[in-house]
Short mmCIF file of C-alpha atoms in Angstrom, two decimals:
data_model
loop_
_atom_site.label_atom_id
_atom_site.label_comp_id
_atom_site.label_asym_id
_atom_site.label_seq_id
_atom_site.Cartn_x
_atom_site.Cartn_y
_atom_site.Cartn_z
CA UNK A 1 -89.00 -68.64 -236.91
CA UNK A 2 -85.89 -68.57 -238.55
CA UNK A 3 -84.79 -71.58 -239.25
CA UNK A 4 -80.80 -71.05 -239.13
CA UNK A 5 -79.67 -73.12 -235.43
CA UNK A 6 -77.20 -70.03 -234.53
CA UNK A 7 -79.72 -67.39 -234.73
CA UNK A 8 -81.71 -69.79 -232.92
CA UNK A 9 -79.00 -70.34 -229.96
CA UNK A 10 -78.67 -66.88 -229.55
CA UNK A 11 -82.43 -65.70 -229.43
CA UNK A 12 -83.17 -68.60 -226.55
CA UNK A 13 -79.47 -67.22 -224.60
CA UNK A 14 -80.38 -63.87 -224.82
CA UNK A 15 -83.86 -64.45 -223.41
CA UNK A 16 -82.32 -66.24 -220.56
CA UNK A 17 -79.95 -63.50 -219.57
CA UNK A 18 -82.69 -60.99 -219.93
CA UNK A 19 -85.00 -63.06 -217.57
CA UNK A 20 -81.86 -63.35 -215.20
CA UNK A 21 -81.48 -59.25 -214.90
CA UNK A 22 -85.11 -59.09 -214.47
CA UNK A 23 -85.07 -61.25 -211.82
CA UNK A 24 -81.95 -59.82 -210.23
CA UNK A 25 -83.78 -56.18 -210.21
CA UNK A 26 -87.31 -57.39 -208.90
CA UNK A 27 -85.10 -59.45 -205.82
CA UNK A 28 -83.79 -55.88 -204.95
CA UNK A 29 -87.01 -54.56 -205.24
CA UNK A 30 -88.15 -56.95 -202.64
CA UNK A 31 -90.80 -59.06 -205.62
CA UNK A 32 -89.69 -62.22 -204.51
CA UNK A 33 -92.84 -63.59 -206.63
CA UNK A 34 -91.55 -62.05 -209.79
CA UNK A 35 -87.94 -62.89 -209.26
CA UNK A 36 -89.09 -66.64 -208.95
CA UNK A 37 -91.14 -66.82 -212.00
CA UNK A 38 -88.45 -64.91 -214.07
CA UNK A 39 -85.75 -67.53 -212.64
CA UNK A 40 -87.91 -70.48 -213.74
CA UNK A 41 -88.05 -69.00 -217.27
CA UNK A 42 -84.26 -68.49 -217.50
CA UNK A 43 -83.89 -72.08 -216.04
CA UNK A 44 -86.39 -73.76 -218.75
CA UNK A 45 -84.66 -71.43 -221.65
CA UNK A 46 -81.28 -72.86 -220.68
CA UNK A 47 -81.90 -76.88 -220.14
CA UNK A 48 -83.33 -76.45 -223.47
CA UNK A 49 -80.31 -75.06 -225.02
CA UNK A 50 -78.43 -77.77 -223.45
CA UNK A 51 -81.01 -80.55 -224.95
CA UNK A 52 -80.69 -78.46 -228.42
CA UNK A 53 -77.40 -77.80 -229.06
CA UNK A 54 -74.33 -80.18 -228.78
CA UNK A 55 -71.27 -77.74 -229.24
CA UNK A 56 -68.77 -77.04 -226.70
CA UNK A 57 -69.24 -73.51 -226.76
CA UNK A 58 -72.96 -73.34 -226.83
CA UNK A 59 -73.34 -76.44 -223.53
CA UNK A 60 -70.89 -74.51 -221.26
CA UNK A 61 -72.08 -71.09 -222.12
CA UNK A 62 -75.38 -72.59 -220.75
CA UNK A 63 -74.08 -74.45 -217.86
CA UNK A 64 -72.08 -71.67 -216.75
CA UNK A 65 -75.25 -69.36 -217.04
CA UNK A 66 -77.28 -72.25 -215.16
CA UNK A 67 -74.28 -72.26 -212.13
CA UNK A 68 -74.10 -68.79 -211.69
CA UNK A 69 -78.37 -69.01 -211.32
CA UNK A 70 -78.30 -71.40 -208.85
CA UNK A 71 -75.85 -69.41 -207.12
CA UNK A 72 -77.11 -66.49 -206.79
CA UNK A 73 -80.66 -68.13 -205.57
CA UNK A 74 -77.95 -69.63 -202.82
CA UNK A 75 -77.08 -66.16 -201.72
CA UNK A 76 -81.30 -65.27 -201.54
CA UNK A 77 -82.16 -68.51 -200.12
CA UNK A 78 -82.35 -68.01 -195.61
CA UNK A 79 -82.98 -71.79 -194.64
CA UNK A 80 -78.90 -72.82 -194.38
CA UNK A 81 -79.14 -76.33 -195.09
CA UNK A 82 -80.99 -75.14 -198.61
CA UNK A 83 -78.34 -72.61 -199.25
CA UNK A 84 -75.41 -75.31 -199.01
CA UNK A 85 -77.31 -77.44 -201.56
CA UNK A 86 -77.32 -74.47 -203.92
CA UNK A 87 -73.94 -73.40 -203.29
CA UNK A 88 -72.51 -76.98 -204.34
CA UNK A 89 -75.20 -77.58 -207.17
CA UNK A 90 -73.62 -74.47 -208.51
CA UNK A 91 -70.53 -75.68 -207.79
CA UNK A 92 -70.99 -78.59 -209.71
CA UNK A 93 -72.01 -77.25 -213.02
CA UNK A 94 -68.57 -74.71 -212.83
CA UNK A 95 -66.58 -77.76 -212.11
CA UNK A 96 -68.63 -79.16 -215.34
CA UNK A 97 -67.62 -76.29 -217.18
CA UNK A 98 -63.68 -75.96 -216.70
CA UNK A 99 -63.77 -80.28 -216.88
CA UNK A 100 -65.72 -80.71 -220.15
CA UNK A 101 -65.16 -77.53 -221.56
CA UNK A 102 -61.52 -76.25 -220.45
CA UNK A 103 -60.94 -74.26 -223.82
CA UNK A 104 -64.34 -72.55 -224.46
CA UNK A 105 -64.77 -69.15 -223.46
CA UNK A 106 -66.78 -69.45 -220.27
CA UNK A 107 -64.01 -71.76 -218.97
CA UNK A 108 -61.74 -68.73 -216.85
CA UNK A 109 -65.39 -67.03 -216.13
CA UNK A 110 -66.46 -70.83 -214.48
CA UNK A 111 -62.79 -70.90 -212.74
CA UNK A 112 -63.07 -67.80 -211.11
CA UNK A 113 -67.28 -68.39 -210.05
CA UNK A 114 -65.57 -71.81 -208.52
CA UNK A 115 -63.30 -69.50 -206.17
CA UNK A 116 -66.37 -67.23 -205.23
CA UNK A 117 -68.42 -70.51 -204.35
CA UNK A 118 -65.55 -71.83 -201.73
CA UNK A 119 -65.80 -68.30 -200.30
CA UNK A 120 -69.59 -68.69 -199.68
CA UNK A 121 -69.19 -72.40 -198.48
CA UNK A 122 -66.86 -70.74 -195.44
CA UNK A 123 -63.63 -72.61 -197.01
CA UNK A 124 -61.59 -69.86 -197.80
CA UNK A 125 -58.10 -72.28 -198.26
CA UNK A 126 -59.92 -73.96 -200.92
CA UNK A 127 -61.02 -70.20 -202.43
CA UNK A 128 -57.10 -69.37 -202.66
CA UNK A 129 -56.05 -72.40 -204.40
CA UNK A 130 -58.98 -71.98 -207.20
CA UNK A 131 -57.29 -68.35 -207.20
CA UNK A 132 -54.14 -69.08 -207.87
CA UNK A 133 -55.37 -72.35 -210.35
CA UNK A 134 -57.38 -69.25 -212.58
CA UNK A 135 -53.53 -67.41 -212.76
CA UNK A 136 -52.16 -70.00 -214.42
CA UNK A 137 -54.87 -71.78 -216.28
CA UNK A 138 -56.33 -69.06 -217.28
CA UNK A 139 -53.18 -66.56 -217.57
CA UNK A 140 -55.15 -63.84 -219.65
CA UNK A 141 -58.54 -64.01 -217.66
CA UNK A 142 -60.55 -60.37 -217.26
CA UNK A 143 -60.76 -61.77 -213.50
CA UNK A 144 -57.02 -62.10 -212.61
CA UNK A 145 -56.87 -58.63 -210.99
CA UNK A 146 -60.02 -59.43 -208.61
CA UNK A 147 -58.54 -62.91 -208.08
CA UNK A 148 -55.14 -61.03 -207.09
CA UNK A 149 -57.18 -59.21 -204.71
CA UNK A 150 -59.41 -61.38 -203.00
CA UNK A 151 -56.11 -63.80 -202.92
CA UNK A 152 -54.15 -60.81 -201.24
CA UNK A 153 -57.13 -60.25 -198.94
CA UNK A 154 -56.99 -63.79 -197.75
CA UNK A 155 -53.64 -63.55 -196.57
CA UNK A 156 -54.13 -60.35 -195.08
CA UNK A 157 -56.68 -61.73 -192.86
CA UNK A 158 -54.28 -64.61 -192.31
CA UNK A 159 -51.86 -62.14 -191.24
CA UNK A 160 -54.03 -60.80 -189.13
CA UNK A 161 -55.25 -63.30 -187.10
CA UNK A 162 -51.96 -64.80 -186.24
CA UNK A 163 -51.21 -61.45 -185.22
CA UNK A 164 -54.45 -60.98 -182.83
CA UNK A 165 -53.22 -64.67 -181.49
CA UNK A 166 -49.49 -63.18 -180.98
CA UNK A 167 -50.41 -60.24 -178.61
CA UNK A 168 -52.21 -61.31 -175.68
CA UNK A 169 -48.99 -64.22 -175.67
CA UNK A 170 -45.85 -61.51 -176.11
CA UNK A 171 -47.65 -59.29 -173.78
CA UNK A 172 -47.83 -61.71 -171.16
CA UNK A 173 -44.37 -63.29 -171.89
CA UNK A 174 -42.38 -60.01 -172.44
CA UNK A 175 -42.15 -57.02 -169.81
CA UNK A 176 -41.89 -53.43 -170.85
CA UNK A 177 -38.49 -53.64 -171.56
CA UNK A 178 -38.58 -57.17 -173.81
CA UNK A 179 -37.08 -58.99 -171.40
CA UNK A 180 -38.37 -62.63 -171.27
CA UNK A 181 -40.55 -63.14 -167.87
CA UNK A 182 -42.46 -66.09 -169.08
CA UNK A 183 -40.90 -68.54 -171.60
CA UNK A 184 -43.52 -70.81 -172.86
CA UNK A 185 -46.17 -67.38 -173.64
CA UNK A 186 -42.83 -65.65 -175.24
CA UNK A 187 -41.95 -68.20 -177.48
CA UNK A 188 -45.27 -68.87 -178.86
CA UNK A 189 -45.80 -65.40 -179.21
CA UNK A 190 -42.78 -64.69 -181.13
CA UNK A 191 -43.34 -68.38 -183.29
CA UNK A 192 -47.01 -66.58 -184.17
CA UNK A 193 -45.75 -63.23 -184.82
CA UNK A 194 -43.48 -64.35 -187.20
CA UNK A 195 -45.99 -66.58 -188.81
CA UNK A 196 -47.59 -63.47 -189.12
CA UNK A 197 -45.07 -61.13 -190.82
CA UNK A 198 -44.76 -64.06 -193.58
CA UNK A 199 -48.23 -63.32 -194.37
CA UNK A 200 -48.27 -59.92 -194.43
CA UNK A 201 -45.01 -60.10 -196.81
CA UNK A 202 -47.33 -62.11 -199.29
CA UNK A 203 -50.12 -60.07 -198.86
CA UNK A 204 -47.77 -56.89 -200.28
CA UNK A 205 -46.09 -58.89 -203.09
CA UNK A 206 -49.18 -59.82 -204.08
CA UNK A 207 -51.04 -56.01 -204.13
CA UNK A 208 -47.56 -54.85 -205.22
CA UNK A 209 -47.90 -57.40 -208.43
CA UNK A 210 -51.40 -56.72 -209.30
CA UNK A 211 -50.58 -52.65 -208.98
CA UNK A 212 -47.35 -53.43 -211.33
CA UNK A 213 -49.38 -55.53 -213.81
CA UNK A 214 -52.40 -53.89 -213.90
CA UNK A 215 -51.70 -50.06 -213.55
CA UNK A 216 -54.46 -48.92 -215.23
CA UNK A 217 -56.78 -51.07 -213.37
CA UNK A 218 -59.53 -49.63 -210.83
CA UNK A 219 -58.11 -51.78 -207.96
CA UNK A 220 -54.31 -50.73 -208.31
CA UNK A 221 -54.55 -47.91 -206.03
CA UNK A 222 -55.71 -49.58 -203.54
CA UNK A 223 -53.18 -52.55 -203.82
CA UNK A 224 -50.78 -50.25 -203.35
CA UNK A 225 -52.37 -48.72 -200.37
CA UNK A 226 -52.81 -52.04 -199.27
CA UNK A 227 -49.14 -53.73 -199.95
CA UNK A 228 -47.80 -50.52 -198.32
CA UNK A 229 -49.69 -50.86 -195.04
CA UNK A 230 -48.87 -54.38 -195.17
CA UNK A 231 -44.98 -54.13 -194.83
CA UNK A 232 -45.81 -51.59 -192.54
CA UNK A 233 -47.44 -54.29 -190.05
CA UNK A 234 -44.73 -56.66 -191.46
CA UNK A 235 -42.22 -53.83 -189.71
CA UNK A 236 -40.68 -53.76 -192.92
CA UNK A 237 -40.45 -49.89 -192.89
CA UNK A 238 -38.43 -49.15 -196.08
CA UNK A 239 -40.43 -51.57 -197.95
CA UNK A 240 -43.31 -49.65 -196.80
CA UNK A 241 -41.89 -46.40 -197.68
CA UNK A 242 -40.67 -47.38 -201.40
CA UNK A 243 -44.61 -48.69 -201.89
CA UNK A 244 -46.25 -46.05 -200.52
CA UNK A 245 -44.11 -43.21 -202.69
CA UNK A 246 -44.73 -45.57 -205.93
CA UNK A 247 -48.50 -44.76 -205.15
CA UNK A 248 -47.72 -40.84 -204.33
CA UNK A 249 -45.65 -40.48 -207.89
CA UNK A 250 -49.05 -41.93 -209.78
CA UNK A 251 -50.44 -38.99 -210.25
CA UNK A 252 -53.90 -40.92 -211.91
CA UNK A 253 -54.77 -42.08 -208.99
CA UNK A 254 -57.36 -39.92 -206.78
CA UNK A 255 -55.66 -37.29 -204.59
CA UNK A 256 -57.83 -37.25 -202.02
CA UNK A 257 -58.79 -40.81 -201.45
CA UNK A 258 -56.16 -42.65 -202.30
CA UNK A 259 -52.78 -40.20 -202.89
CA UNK A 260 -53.26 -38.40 -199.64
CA UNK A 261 -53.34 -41.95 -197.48
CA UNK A 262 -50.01 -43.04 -199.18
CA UNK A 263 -48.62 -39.37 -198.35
CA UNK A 264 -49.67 -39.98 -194.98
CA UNK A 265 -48.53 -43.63 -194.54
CA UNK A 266 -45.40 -42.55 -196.41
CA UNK A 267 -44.84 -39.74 -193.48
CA UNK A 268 -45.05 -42.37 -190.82
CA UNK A 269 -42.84 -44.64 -192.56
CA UNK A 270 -39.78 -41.75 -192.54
CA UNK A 271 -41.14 -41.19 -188.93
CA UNK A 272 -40.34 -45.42 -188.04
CA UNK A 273 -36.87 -44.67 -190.20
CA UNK A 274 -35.64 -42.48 -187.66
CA UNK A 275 -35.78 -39.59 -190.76
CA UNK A 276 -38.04 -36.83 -188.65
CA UNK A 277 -37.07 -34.02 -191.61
CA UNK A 278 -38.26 -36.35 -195.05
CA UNK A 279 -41.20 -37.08 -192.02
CA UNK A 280 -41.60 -33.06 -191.59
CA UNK A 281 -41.48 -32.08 -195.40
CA UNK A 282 -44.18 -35.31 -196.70
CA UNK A 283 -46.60 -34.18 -193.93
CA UNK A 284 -46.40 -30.59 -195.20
CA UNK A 285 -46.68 -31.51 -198.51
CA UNK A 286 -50.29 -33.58 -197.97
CA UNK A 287 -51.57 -30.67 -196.33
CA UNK A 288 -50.49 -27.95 -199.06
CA UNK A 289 -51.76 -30.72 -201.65
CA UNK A 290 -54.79 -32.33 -200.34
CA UNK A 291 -55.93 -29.99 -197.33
CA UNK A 292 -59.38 -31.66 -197.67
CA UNK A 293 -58.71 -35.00 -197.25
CA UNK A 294 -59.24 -36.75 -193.62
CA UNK A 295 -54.96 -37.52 -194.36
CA UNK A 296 -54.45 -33.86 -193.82
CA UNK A 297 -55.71 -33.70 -190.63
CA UNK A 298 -54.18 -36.69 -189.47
CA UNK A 299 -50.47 -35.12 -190.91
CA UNK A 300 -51.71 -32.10 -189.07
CA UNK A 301 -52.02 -33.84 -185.99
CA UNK A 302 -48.23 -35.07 -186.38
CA UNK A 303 -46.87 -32.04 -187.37
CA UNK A 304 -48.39 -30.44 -183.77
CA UNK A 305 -46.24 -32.84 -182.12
CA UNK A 306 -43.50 -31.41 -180.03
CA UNK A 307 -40.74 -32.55 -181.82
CA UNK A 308 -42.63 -31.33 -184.97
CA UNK A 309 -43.15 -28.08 -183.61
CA UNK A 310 -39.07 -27.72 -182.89
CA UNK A 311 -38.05 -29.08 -186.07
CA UNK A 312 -40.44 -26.15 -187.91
CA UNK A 313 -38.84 -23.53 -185.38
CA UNK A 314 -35.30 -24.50 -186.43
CA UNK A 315 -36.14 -23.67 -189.61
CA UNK A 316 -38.00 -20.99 -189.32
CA UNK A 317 -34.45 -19.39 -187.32
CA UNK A 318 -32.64 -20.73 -190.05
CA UNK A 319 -34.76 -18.71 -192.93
CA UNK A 320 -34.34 -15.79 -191.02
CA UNK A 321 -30.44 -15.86 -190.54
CA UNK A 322 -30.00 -16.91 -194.19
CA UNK A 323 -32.26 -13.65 -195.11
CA UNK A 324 -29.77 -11.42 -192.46
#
């Protein structure tokens, strides 16, 4: 109609992206009819653009459009052997996008959908190199936060299952009292477990780095929470401690959710330290602050512990004396 090839471009993408969030919203609705026939539209929209236009911008703007399409009929698609296909057809057309098209806009979007597809196709090593590729290719990416995450989370299960492996060995190799009653179980244990504090260490630098970087971000909380539970498991208690104050002192962050778990965690931290009275005054604290939160119940919990419940009676008889 009009005549002018940009106007053009961007009529035909925006009617593909408008078929592709009707589709999206008739697949939740369970219209798997509608969904179809909207996907096929998008699909015939976009190979047209591709046949259309020639410019770098305008091909992987489509492709990446066309990748992400396929993908997400990979996710909606039961039959496994069909869902593979889809997953590396998508696959494909990101790769075509950060190959052919490395310095056009959709080039970090492709990088990071790459990552997403590995996750799907059950090869998470493969996810946490593309991960760590979109850092530094793409330094300035809107999806280096998430890819901090997810990359943190993959260690963190990492962590964790060398960790699950570890126990049932120590436990068998190690009495009560650490002494070594079977070698071969103890060693392997300890080789695992130590495997497995690595991981946790990277899993906190890395939440520790993306709450650093990205304060303001909606995931920094939680990578705090998340690198301070970390060198918890890692037994690196002070570690723990100094992250898990960092997240108390931010006072953006949501008291209840997210403040009041770090108060907590911070609490048991001083508690490992051997340092009952910071212990005493944090768990206090959380349930003057937050006395809603699931955190103060827990802190309540410790402070009805014995030695809890002498440490608040020394005090107490010290208030009164220093009132006589």
């Amino acid at each position: 109609i009009y005549g002018d090839p940009e106007i053009a471009m961007r009529s035909q993408f925006s009617l593909a992206e408008a078929f592709l969030e009707m589709a999206k919203r008739h697949r939740l609705l369970g219209d798997a009819d509608a969904a179809l026939l909207e996907y096929t539209n998008a699909k015939q929209l976009l190979a047209g653009a591709m046949n259309q236009f020639s410019d770098p911008e305008t091909r992987a703007h489509a492709e990446y459009l066309l990748g992400t399409l396929t993908f997400e009929e990979g996710d909606t698609t039961a039959d496994a052997t069909l869902k593979q296909e889809r997953y590396r057809a998508a696959l494909a057309r990101f790769m075509n996008v950060t190959g052919s098209y490395p310095d056009t806009l959709h080039a970090s979007k492709a990088q990071y959908r790459i990552a997403l597809v590995y996750e799907a196709l059950k090869e998470p090593d493969i996810a946490a190199q593309e991960y760590v590729k979109l850092a530094y290719k793409y330094p300035d990416s809107e999806f280096i936060a998430t890819s901090m995450a997810r990359l943190g989370s993959y260690f963190l299960k990492s962590a964790a299952a060398y960790e699950a492996k570890a126990k049932p060995l120590l436990a068998k190799g190690l009495d009560e009292t650490g002494k070594v009653v079977d070698k071969d179980a103890a060693y392997e244990g300890q080789a695992l477990q130590k495997m497995a504090v690595n991981e946790f260490i990277k899993t906190a630098r890395i939440f520790g780095r993306l709450q650093e970087r990205f304060p303001d971000n909606a995931l920094a909380g939680q990578a705090g929470l998340r690198a301070g539970h970390a060198y918890f498991r890692a037994a690196r208690h002070q570690d723990a401690l100094t992250t898990f104050l960092r997240v108390v002192g931010e006072e953006g962050y949501d008291g209840v959710t997210v403040r009041s778990e770090a108060m907590y965690w911070a609490g048991m931290s001083y508690q490992q330290l051997r340092q009952p009275m910071a212990a005493y005054s944090i768990f206090k604290r959380l349930t003057y602050a937050f006395p809603e939160s699931q955190w103060a119940a827990f802190a309540r919990a410790q402070l009805s512990q014995e030695s809890m419940v002498h440490l608040e009676t020394d005090l107490e008889l010290k208030r009164l004396e220093a009132e006589k």
